[in-house]
Amino acid sequence: MKETHNFLILLSYFGMEFNGSAYQKDNDNTVENKLLENLYKLELIDNYDTPLSRVSRTDKGVSARINGINLRLNIKYENVPIFEIEKKYVKELKKKLKNIHIHDIKHVSNTFDARLNCIQRTYVYFFINKNYNIEKMKKAAKLFRIRPPGYHIADENGLLLYSFKFNDYKYNNHVNNKIFLNVMNKYIQSTMLLVSLCHPLKLENKNEDFFENLDDEDIKNDVIHNNMIKEINKK
């Protein structure tokens, strides 16, 4: 029986070249598919359905400056210190992968789980700045704020930079934890942009419908977004 150990793989990838990051049985052009394919070729895993856990999954076209995946890898080298094995695996994988960069591979405990043991995630969005109201967005971001503040919004050379950092254990009381855990950053992203885009409506009365000029009824009736708007419009 082969000896296996739990390893954490730290990687970056250029998302435009992939159909998302998570493994898909019917689509081999994902980050995890390519990673598993090459781990198999290197005889570090015995099959493609090797269980793994990732810090975060990303959609098609989304890049990651740093992400983490842990899984059990075969120990190919006998009588070699674990730190040397880590270096060998990094070197071997780097030669195989395209548009995926391996930063490091670390031996971790058997109980380590990249998703469950991650205590902080940072998401960064870039948009061409078409008169977004940055001050309004900053005000909205405070409603999601952790301590210390975990957001950054600014205009950098004509690009709207929006980054949001959150800790899984320290949510602001304004946010429903159960819902927040399920939708994570997607609600934050859409709310922030809606706040900015809707601001030019210049409501005469705070009780007016903030989304009256939007066609998306699902957004208009969304409880989370409506509660956000109430908080933003408070004196």
mmCIF file of N, CA and C in Angstrom, residues 153-225:
data_model
loop_
_atom_site.group_PDB
_atom_site.id
_atom_site.type_symbol
_atom_site.label_atom_id
_atom_site.label_comp_id
_atom_site.label_asym_id
_atom_site.label_seq_id
_atom_site.Cartn_x
_atom_site.Cartn_y
_atom_site.Cartn_z
ATOM 1 N N ILE A 153 -11.919 50.737 -1.589
ATOM 2 C CA ILE A 153 -12.585 51.192 -2.808
ATOM 3 C C ILE A 153 -11.890 52.459 -3.271
ATOM 4 N N ALA A 154 -11.460 52.481 -4.513
ATOM 5 C CA ALA A 154 -10.739 53.654 -5.002
ATOM 6 C C ALA A 154 -10.702 53.651 -6.523
ATOM 7 N N ASP A 155 -10.447 54.839 -7.076
ATOM 8 C CA ASP A 155 -10.225 54.974 -8.509
ATOM 9 C C ASP A 155 -8.719 54.947 -8.734
ATOM 10 N N GLU A 156 -8.263 53.970 -9.495
ATOM 11 C CA GLU A 156 -6.838 53.863 -9.783
ATOM 12 C C GLU A 156 -6.633 53.890 -11.292
ATOM 13 N N ASN A 157 -6.214 55.054 -11.786
ATOM 14 C CA ASN A 157 -5.935 55.233 -13.219
ATOM 15 C C ASN A 157 -7.129 54.875 -14.097
ATOM 16 N N GLY A 158 -8.313 55.333 -13.680
ATOM 17 C CA GLY A 158 -9.503 55.103 -14.485
ATOM 18 C C GLY A 158 -10.187 53.773 -14.255
ATOM 19 N N LEU A 159 -9.647 52.957 -13.352
ATOM 20 C CA LEU A 159 -10.273 51.688 -13.011
ATOM 21 C C LEU A 159 -10.845 51.770 -11.607
ATOM 22 N N LEU A 160 -12.048 51.262 -11.442
ATOM 23 C CA LEU A 160 -12.636 51.179 -10.119
ATOM 24 C C LEU A 160 -12.098 49.920 -9.449
ATOM 25 N N LEU A 161 -11.346 50.104 -8.380
ATOM 26 C CA LEU A 161 -10.807 48.985 -7.618
ATOM 27 C C LEU A 161 -11.703 48.752 -6.420
ATOM 28 N N TYR A 162 -12.208 47.536 -6.295
ATOM 29 C CA TYR A 162 -13.069 47.200 -5.170
ATOM 30 C C TYR A 162 -12.579 45.880 -4.585
ATOM 31 N N SER A 163 -12.056 45.920 -3.384
ATOM 32 C CA SER A 163 -11.615 44.690 -2.727
ATOM 33 C C SER A 163 -12.345 44.554 -1.401
ATOM 34 N N PHE A 164 -12.662 43.314 -1.042
ATOM 35 C CA PHE A 164 -13.399 43.064 0.190
ATOM 36 C C PHE A 164 -12.787 41.874 0.904
ATOM 37 N N LYS A 165 -12.425 42.088 2.143
ATOM 38 C CA LYS A 165 -11.799 41.053 2.960
ATOM 39 C C LYS A 165 -12.736 40.728 4.112
ATOM 40 N N PHE A 166 -12.983 39.442 4.343
ATOM 41 C CA PHE A 166 -13.819 39.112 5.487
ATOM 42 C C PHE A 166 -13.308 37.870 6.199
ATOM 43 N N ASN A 167 -13.629 37.840 7.475
ATOM 44 C CA ASN A 167 -13.228 36.748 8.344
ATOM 45 C C ASN A 167 -14.465 35.932 8.660
ATOM 46 N N ASP A 168 -14.375 34.607 8.537
ATOM 47 C CA ASP A 168 -15.541 33.751 8.705
ATOM 48 C C ASP A 168 -16.144 33.789 10.103
ATOM 49 N N TYR A 169 -15.460 34.405 11.057
ATOM 50 C CA TYR A 169 -15.964 34.355 12.424
ATOM 51 C C TYR A 169 -16.336 35.718 12.995
ATOM 52 N N LYS A 170 -16.178 36.800 12.220
ATOM 53 C CA LYS A 170 -16.398 38.133 12.775
ATOM 54 C C LYS A 170 -17.252 38.988 11.846
ATOM 55 N N TYR A 171 -18.482 38.598 11.639
ATOM 56 C CA TYR A 171 -19.362 39.376 10.786
ATOM 57 C C TYR A 171 -19.985 40.531 11.570
ATOM 58 N N ASN A 172 -20.310 41.575 10.833
ATOM 59 C CA ASN A 172 -21.020 42.694 11.426
ATOM 60 C C ASN A 172 -22.435 42.246 11.784
ATOM 61 N N ASN A 173 -22.999 42.804 12.851
ATOM 62 C CA ASN A 173 -24.327 42.395 13.301
ATOM 63 C C ASN A 173 -25.435 42.708 12.304
ATOM 64 N N HIS A 174 -25.172 43.621 11.351
ATOM 65 C CA HIS A 174 -26.192 43.951 10.365
ATOM 66 C C HIS A 174 -26.414 42.810 9.374
ATOM 67 N N VAL A 175 -25.509 41.849 9.329
ATOM 68 C CA VAL A 175 -25.565 40.802 8.316
ATOM 69 C C VAL A 175 -26.072 39.507 8.931
ATOM 70 N N ASN A 176 -27.035 38.880 8.242
ATOM 71 C CA ASN A 176 -27.538 37.598 8.681
ATOM 72 C C ASN A 176 -26.485 36.533 8.387
ATOM 73 N N ASN A 177 -25.909 35.933 9.424
ATOM 74 C CA ASN A 177 -24.784 35.016 9.225
ATOM 75 C C ASN A 177 -25.125 33.832 8.338
ATOM 76 N N LYS A 178 -26.316 33.255 8.530
ATOM 77 C CA LYS A 178 -26.675 32.061 7.767
ATOM 78 C C LYS A 178 -26.746 32.369 6.280
ATOM 79 N N ILE A 179 -27.407 33.479 5.933
ATOM 80 C CA ILE A 179 -27.508 33.872 4.533
ATOM 81 C C ILE A 179 -26.146 34.267 4.006
ATOM 82 N N PHE A 180 -25.388 34.993 4.817
ATOM 83 C CA PHE A 180 -24.077 35.488 4.373
ATOM 84 C C PHE A 180 -23.145 34.333 4.036
ATOM 85 N N LEU A 181 -23.199 33.269 4.829
ATOM 86 C CA LEU A 181 -22.338 32.128 4.567
ATOM 87 C C LEU A 181 -22.678 31.471 3.243
ATOM 88 N N ASN A 182 -23.955 31.499 2.859
ATOM 89 C CA ASN A 182 -24.383 30.838 1.631
ATOM 90 C C ASN A 182 -24.031 31.632 0.392
ATOM 91 N N VAL A 183 -24.248 32.943 0.412
ATOM 92 C CA VAL A 183 -24.045 33.742 -0.802
ATOM 93 C C VAL A 183 -22.695 34.428 -0.820
ATOM 94 N N MET A 184 -22.057 34.545 0.342
ATOM 95 C CA MET A 184 -20.724 35.120 0.462
ATOM 96 C C MET A 184 -20.583 36.432 -0.296
ATOM 97 N N ASN A 185 -19.540 36.524 -1.109
ATOM 98 C CA ASN A 185 -19.198 37.823 -1.687
ATOM 99 C C ASN A 185 -20.110 38.255 -2.815
ATOM 100 N N LYS A 186 -20.946 37.358 -3.379
ATOM 101 C CA LYS A 186 -21.750 37.737 -4.542
ATOM 102 C C LYS A 186 -22.793 38.787 -4.175
ATOM 103 N N TYR A 187 -23.428 38.633 -3.007
ATOM 104 C CA TYR A 187 -24.384 39.642 -2.571
ATOM 105 C C TYR A 187 -23.685 40.958 -2.274
ATOM 106 N N ILE A 188 -22.493 40.870 -1.695
ATOM 107 C CA ILE A 188 -21.749 42.090 -1.396
ATOM 108 C C ILE A 188 -21.430 42.829 -2.682
ATOM 109 N N GLN A 189 -20.910 42.097 -3.657
ATOM 110 C CA GLN A 189 -20.530 42.720 -4.925
ATOM 111 C C GLN A 189 -21.726 43.388 -5.589
ATOM 112 N N SER A 190 -22.847 42.657 -5.718
ATOM 113 C CA SER A 190 -24.006 43.217 -6.413
ATOM 114 C C SER A 190 -24.603 44.390 -5.659
ATOM 115 N N THR A 191 -24.617 44.307 -4.324
ATOM 116 C CA THR A 191 -25.157 45.410 -3.529
ATOM 117 C C THR A 191 -24.322 46.669 -3.687
ATOM 118 N N MET A 192 -23.003 46.514 -3.641
ATOM 119 C CA MET A 192 -22.122 47.673 -3.755
ATOM 120 C C MET A 192 -22.321 48.391 -5.084
ATOM 121 N N LEU A 193 -22.429 47.619 -6.168
ATOM 122 C CA LEU A 193 -22.603 48.234 -7.482
ATOM 123 C C LEU A 193 -23.980 48.864 -7.621
ATOM 124 N N LEU A 194 -25.006 48.212 -7.074
ATOM 125 C CA LEU A 194 -26.351 48.779 -7.138
ATOM 126 C C LEU A 194 -26.431 50.102 -6.385
ATOM 127 N N VAL A 195 -25.776 50.147 -5.240
ATOM 128 C CA VAL A 195 -25.757 51.390 -4.462
ATOM 129 C C VAL A 195 -25.171 52.519 -5.291
ATOM 130 N N SER A 196 -24.071 52.246 -5.970
ATOM 131 C CA SER A 196 -23.407 53.273 -6.763
ATOM 132 C C SER A 196 -24.219 53.657 -7.987
ATOM 133 N N LEU A 197 -24.744 52.671 -8.699
ATOM 134 C CA LEU A 197 -25.471 52.937 -9.936
ATOM 135 C C LEU A 197 -26.811 53.616 -9.688
ATOM 136 N N CYS A 198 -27.434 53.310 -8.553
ATOM 137 C CA CYS A 198 -28.746 53.885 -8.261
ATOM 138 C C CYS A 198 -28.654 55.278 -7.655
ATOM 139 N N HIS A 199 -27.504 55.640 -7.159
ATOM 140 C CA HIS A 199 -27.373 56.943 -6.505
ATOM 141 C C HIS A 199 -27.793 58.113 -7.392
ATOM 142 N N PRO A 200 -27.502 58.123 -8.706
ATOM 143 C CA PRO A 200 -27.904 59.269 -9.533
ATOM 144 C C PRO A 200 -29.409 59.476 -9.630
ATOM 145 N N LEU A 201 -30.230 58.526 -9.126
ATOM 146 C CA LEU A 201 -31.678 58.720 -9.160
ATOM 147 C C LEU A 201 -32.095 59.923 -8.318
ATOM 148 N N LYS A 202 -31.274 60.304 -7.338
ATOM 149 C CA LYS A 202 -31.516 61.477 -6.498
ATOM 150 C C LYS A 202 -32.932 61.470 -5.917
ATOM 151 N N LEU A 203 -33.177 60.566 -5.030
ATOM 152 C CA LEU A 203 -34.498 60.431 -4.434
ATOM 153 C C LEU A 203 -34.884 61.694 -3.677
ATOM 154 N N GLU A 204 -36.108 62.140 -3.921
ATOM 155 C CA GLU A 204 -36.616 63.317 -3.220
ATOM 156 C C GLU A 204 -37.071 62.943 -1.809
ATOM 157 N N ASN A 205 -37.537 61.710 -1.678
ATOM 158 C CA ASN A 205 -38.069 61.253 -0.407
ATOM 159 C C ASN A 205 -37.396 59.935 -0.045
ATOM 160 N N LYS A 206 -36.959 59.803 1.172
ATOM 161 C CA LYS A 206 -36.260 58.587 1.578
ATOM 162 C C LYS A 206 -37.149 57.357 1.519
ATOM 163 N N ASN A 207 -38.466 57.546 1.486
ATOM 164 C CA ASN A 207 -39.378 56.414 1.448
ATOM 165 C C ASN A 207 -39.684 55.959 0.026
ATOM 166 N N GLU A 208 -39.160 56.692 -0.969
ATOM 167 C CA GLU A 208 -39.396 56.295 -2.353
ATOM 168 C C GLU A 208 -38.712 54.973 -2.660
ATOM 169 N N ASP A 209 -39.192 54.331 -3.750
ATOM 170 C CA ASP A 209 -38.630 53.061 -4.170
ATOM 171 C C ASP A 209 -37.257 53.294 -4.785
ATOM 172 N N PHE A 210 -36.224 52.796 -4.134
ATOM 173 C CA PHE A 210 -34.852 53.029 -4.590
ATOM 174 C C PHE A 210 -34.574 52.363 -5.928
ATOM 175 N N PHE A 211 -35.346 51.290 -6.250
ATOM 176 C CA PHE A 211 -35.091 50.518 -7.460
ATOM 177 C C PHE A 211 -36.172 50.731 -8.522
ATOM 178 N N GLU A 212 -36.849 51.878 -8.485
ATOM 179 C CA GLU A 212 -37.996 52.078 -9.365
ATOM 180 C C GLU A 212 -37.637 52.048 -10.847
ATOM 181 N N ASN A 213 -36.414 52.381 -11.198
ATOM 182 C CA ASN A 213 -36.027 52.403 -12.605
ATOM 183 C C ASN A 213 -35.309 51.132 -13.054
ATOM 184 N N LEU A 214 -35.305 50.126 -12.187
ATOM 185 C CA LEU A 214 -34.667 48.868 -12.555
ATOM 186 C C LEU A 214 -35.721 47.861 -12.983
ATOM 187 N N ASP A 215 -35.364 47.019 -13.938
ATOM 188 C CA ASP A 215 -36.308 46.050 -14.480
ATOM 189 C C ASP A 215 -36.279 44.714 -13.751
ATOM 190 N N ASP A 216 -35.232 44.447 -13.034
ATOM 191 C CA ASP A 216 -35.068 43.141 -12.404
ATOM 192 C C ASP A 216 -35.920 43.058 -11.142
ATOM 193 N N GLU A 217 -37.086 42.402 -11.230
ATOM 194 C CA GLU A 217 -37.995 42.314 -10.094
ATOM 195 C C GLU A 217 -37.396 41.478 -8.964
ATOM 196 N N ASP A 218 -36.557 40.516 -9.326
ATOM 197 C CA ASP A 218 -35.944 39.694 -8.283
ATOM 198 C C ASP A 218 -35.073 40.538 -7.366
ATOM 199 N N ILE A 219 -34.308 41.465 -7.953
ATOM 200 C CA ILE A 219 -33.464 42.353 -7.155
ATOM 201 C C ILE A 219 -34.330 43.322 -6.369
ATOM 202 N N LYS A 220 -35.364 43.850 -7.041
ATOM 203 C CA LYS A 220 -36.227 44.845 -6.414
ATOM 204 C C LYS A 220 -36.873 44.304 -5.146
ATOM 205 N N ASN A 221 -37.233 43.030 -5.146
ATOM 206 C CA ASN A 221 -37.927 42.431 -4.015
ATOM 207 C C ASN A 221 -36.991 41.707 -3.053
ATOM 208 N N ASP A 222 -35.699 41.822 -3.271
ATOM 209 C CA ASP A 222 -34.737 41.119 -2.441
ATOM 210 C C ASP A 222 -34.656 41.753 -1.055
ATOM 211 N N VAL A 223 -34.889 40.949 -0.030
ATOM 212 C CA VAL A 223 -34.922 41.455 1.341
ATOM 213 C C VAL A 223 -33.574 42.008 1.766
ATOM 214 N N ILE A 224 -32.508 41.314 1.423
ATOM 215 C CA ILE A 224 -31.174 41.751 1.831
ATOM 216 C C ILE A 224 -30.858 43.113 1.257
ATOM 217 N N HIS A 225 -31.097 43.296 -0.048
ATOM 218 C CA HIS A 225 -30.790 44.573 -0.673
ATOM 219 C C HIS A 225 -31.655 45.696 -0.106
#
